[in-house]
Amino acid sequence: MSVPVAYQGNTSLAVADWLNKGDNAWQMISATLVGLQSVPGLVILYGSIVKKKWAVNSAFMALYAFAAVWICWVTWAYNMSFGEKLLPFWGKAKPALGQKFLIKQAALPASTHYHKNGTVETSMLEPYYPMASMVYFQCMFASITLILVAGSLLGRMNIKAWMLFVPLWLTFSYTIGAFSIWGGGFLFQWGVIDYSGGYVIHLSSGIAGLTAAYWVGPRSTKDRERFPPNNVLLMLTGAGLLWMGWAGFNGGDPYSANIDSSMAVLNTNICAATSLLVWTCLDVIYFKKPSVIGAVQGMITGLVCITPGAGLVQGWAAIVMGVLSGSIPWFTMMIVHKRSRILQQVDDTLGVFHTHAVAGFLGGATTGLFTEPTLANLFLAVTNSRGGFYGGVGGYQFVKQIVGALFVIGWNLVATSIICVVIRLLIPLRMPEEELAIGDDAVHGEEAYALWGDGEKYDATRHGWYSSNDDTNHDSNKIPSGVTQMV
């Protein structure tokens, strides 16, 4: 009796000669870990770190983005990011849905690297697993990028406008950065290093979030003045999923279960831990008490900072990067932000500009300094790459990193602004004042908790707990005294 083809030997139609089961297993696990960072990780974190009346809306913005990106990704956006070249910064749009495409060996058609004279330096990337695994893995990166953008817009963006923003920004911003740096575009050919998304994901989401926050407008005055998290312990659960999921975020980007992926995972945890501790120490020194929210911010900046160089730097460099990521974004968020008129006017709800744009830029720049030559040769398409710390062409690498960052910043400023202006012609970007006063109940007809008293407007027509002539003061809660608050 025969068994199904999928279970026959090692050279059946389902287990091709080129398939490495270990690589394929690690790639799918890595993709799932990245997915868990978003759902439920950031869904929980967003729903918990905001004021109670915005818990449902904030969590749903993340959940919607995750689902919407999936459909856009397989319909047109994957090949715009990793397919055949259309422009030096963009791939050709086409679906990634057919079995002939998905079950063949993974390949990135535009990833062949050329010398200046036109000869091939490094051949096209062809990992030892099917295209389906590659499409899945990269979709999780695209999804979390949009969810990070949402962090700047919580507590006031019209949910219908957000529903339009997600596919438009994915198409006209994310795919540009992904193709330019990862998919074989002009920054890839030039040799800009972004190991796992410090520029493609974090710098772009931080700049796009700040830009969109400008166009959408601020939260209500009451919310900006008082915006305590509704569940700090649940926020830590989401943060923990984010931290542990980063093993897939950085460990999956060598596209193989190899030595480089091990280095990336180790360095990721070293930098994150260092950054968290430095941020906490600064809170204690400056504010005389440690902040749990601050510790989470420091964790995030460490994870972001190590991302562009995770598998390319030595352990000591990961500690140095952690010290920098725990201090410089802390300074920009807690000192510079509060003294800057421009940053004060733009309401970046969760400080995504500081935790992702500043930390992402910092990570890319320090990658240009600390990329170790031996580790670089394990991963990079440009041979003999090295950071400035190691002499030779390293100084030029640092310049490349700065120029690559400036391109990502400029493109996102322009593209995000155009997208917001176009949407504004069709739908208001900001919720009406009545919805801003009530929150989830007005926007979704649902609430996270059956509790009242955190300072929001009480809609007596929808709840029978108090009579209309009840003159109890429901707004008398004391303002929290935590040190590191959302900006």
Coordinates of N, CA, C and O in Angstrom, one line a residue, residues 78-85 88 90-91 108-112 125 138 175-189 200 255:
Y78 N 3.7 41.6 -2.1 CA 5.0 40.8 -1.9 C 5.9 41.0 -3.1 O 7.1 41.3 -2.9
N79 N 5.4 40.9 -4.3 CA 6.3 41.0 -5.5 C 6.7 42.5 -5.7 O 7.8 42.7 -6.4
M80 N 6.0 43.4 -5.2 CA 6.5 44.8 -5.3 C 7.7 45.0 -4.4 O 8.5 45.9 -4.6
S81 N 7.8 44.2 -3.3 CA 8.9 44.3 -2.4 C 10.1 43.3 -2.7 O 11.2 43.7 -2.5
F82 N 9.8 42.1 -3.3 CA 10.8 41.1 -3.4 C 10.8 40.4 -4.8 O 11.5 39.4 -5.0
G83 N 10.0 41.0 -5.7 CA 9.9 40.4 -7.0 C 10.9 40.9 -8.1 O 11.9 41.5 -7.7
E84 N 10.5 40.9 -9.3 CA 11.3 41.4 -10.4 C 11.3 42.9 -10.4 O 10.3 43.5 -10.1
K85 N 12.4 43.5 -10.8 CA 12.6 44.9 -10.7 C 11.7 45.7 -11.7 O 11.7 45.3 -12.9
P88 N 14.4 51.2 -10.0 CA 15.5 51.0 -9.0 C 15.0 50.9 -7.6 O 15.8 50.4 -6.7
W90 N 11.6 49.8 -6.8 CA 10.2 49.2 -6.8 C 10.2 48.0 -7.6 O 10.8 47.9 -8.7
G91 N 9.5 46.9 -7.1 CA 9.3 45.7 -7.9 C 8.0 45.7 -8.6 O 7.1 46.6 -8.4
L108 N 14.7 35.3 -4.5 CA 14.5 36.7 -4.6 C 15.1 37.2 -5.9 O 16.3 37.5 -6.0
P109 N 14.3 37.3 -7.0 CA 14.8 37.6 -8.3 C 15.8 38.8 -8.4 O 16.7 38.8 -9.3
A110 N 15.5 39.8 -7.7 CA 16.3 41.0 -7.8 C 17.5 41.1 -6.9 O 18.2 42.1 -6.8
S111 N 17.8 40.0 -6.2 CA 18.9 40.1 -5.2 C 20.3 39.8 -5.7 O 21.2 39.7 -4.9
T112 N 20.4 39.5 -6.9 CA 21.8 39.4 -7.5 C 22.6 40.7 -7.3 O 22.1 41.7 -7.7
L125 N 19.7 35.1 -4.2 CA 19.4 34.4 -3.0 C 18.3 33.3 -3.3 O 17.2 33.6 -3.8
Q138 N 7.9 37.3 5.3 CA 7.9 38.7 5.0 C 6.6 39.4 5.2 O 6.6 40.6 5.5
T175 N 6.6 49.0 0.5 CA 7.2 48.3 -0.6 C 8.4 49.0 -1.1 O 9.4 48.3 -1.6
I176 N 8.4 50.3 -1.1 CA 9.6 51.1 -1.6 C 10.8 50.8 -0.7 O 11.9 50.5 -1.3
G177 N 10.7 50.9 0.6 CA 11.8 50.7 1.4 C 12.3 49.2 1.4 O 13.5 48.9 1.4
A178 N 11.3 48.3 1.4 CA 11.7 46.8 1.3 C 12.4 46.5 0.1 O 13.5 45.8 0.1
F179 N 12.0 46.9 -1.1 CA 12.7 46.6 -2.3 C 14.0 47.3 -2.4 O 15.0 46.7 -2.8
S180 N 14.0 48.6 -2.0 CA 15.3 49.4 -2.2 C 16.4 48.8 -1.4 O 17.6 48.7 -1.8
I181 N 16.1 48.3 -0.2 CA 17.2 47.8 0.7 C 17.3 46.3 0.8 O 18.4 45.8 0.9
W182 N 16.2 45.6 0.7 CA 16.2 44.1 0.8 C 16.0 43.4 -0.5 O 16.5 42.3 -0.7
G183 N 15.2 43.9 -1.4 CA 14.7 43.2 -2.6 C 15.6 43.3 -3.8 O 15.3 42.8 -4.9
G184 N 16.7 44.0 -3.7 CA 17.6 44.2 -4.8 C 17.6 45.6 -5.4 O 18.2 45.8 -6.5
G185 N 17.0 46.5 -4.7 CA 17.0 47.9 -5.2 C 18.3 48.6 -5.1 O 19.3 48.1 -4.8
F186 N 18.3 49.9 -5.4 CA 19.5 50.7 -5.5 C 20.3 50.8 -4.2 O 21.5 50.8 -4.2
L187 N 19.6 50.8 -3.1 CA 20.4 50.9 -1.8 C 21.0 49.5 -1.5 O 22.1 49.5 -0.9
F188 N 20.4 48.5 -1.9 CA 21.0 47.1 -1.8 C 22.2 47.0 -2.6 O 23.3 46.5 -2.2
Q189 N 22.1 47.5 -3.9 CA 23.3 47.4 -4.8 C 24.4 48.3 -4.3 O 25.6 48.0 -4.5
V200 N 13.9 49.6 7.2 CA 12.7 49.2 6.4 C 11.5 49.2 7.3 O 10.4 49.6 6.9
Y255 N 17.5 33.8 6.6 CA 16.8 32.9 5.7 C 17.3 31.5 5.9 O 17.2 30.7 4.9

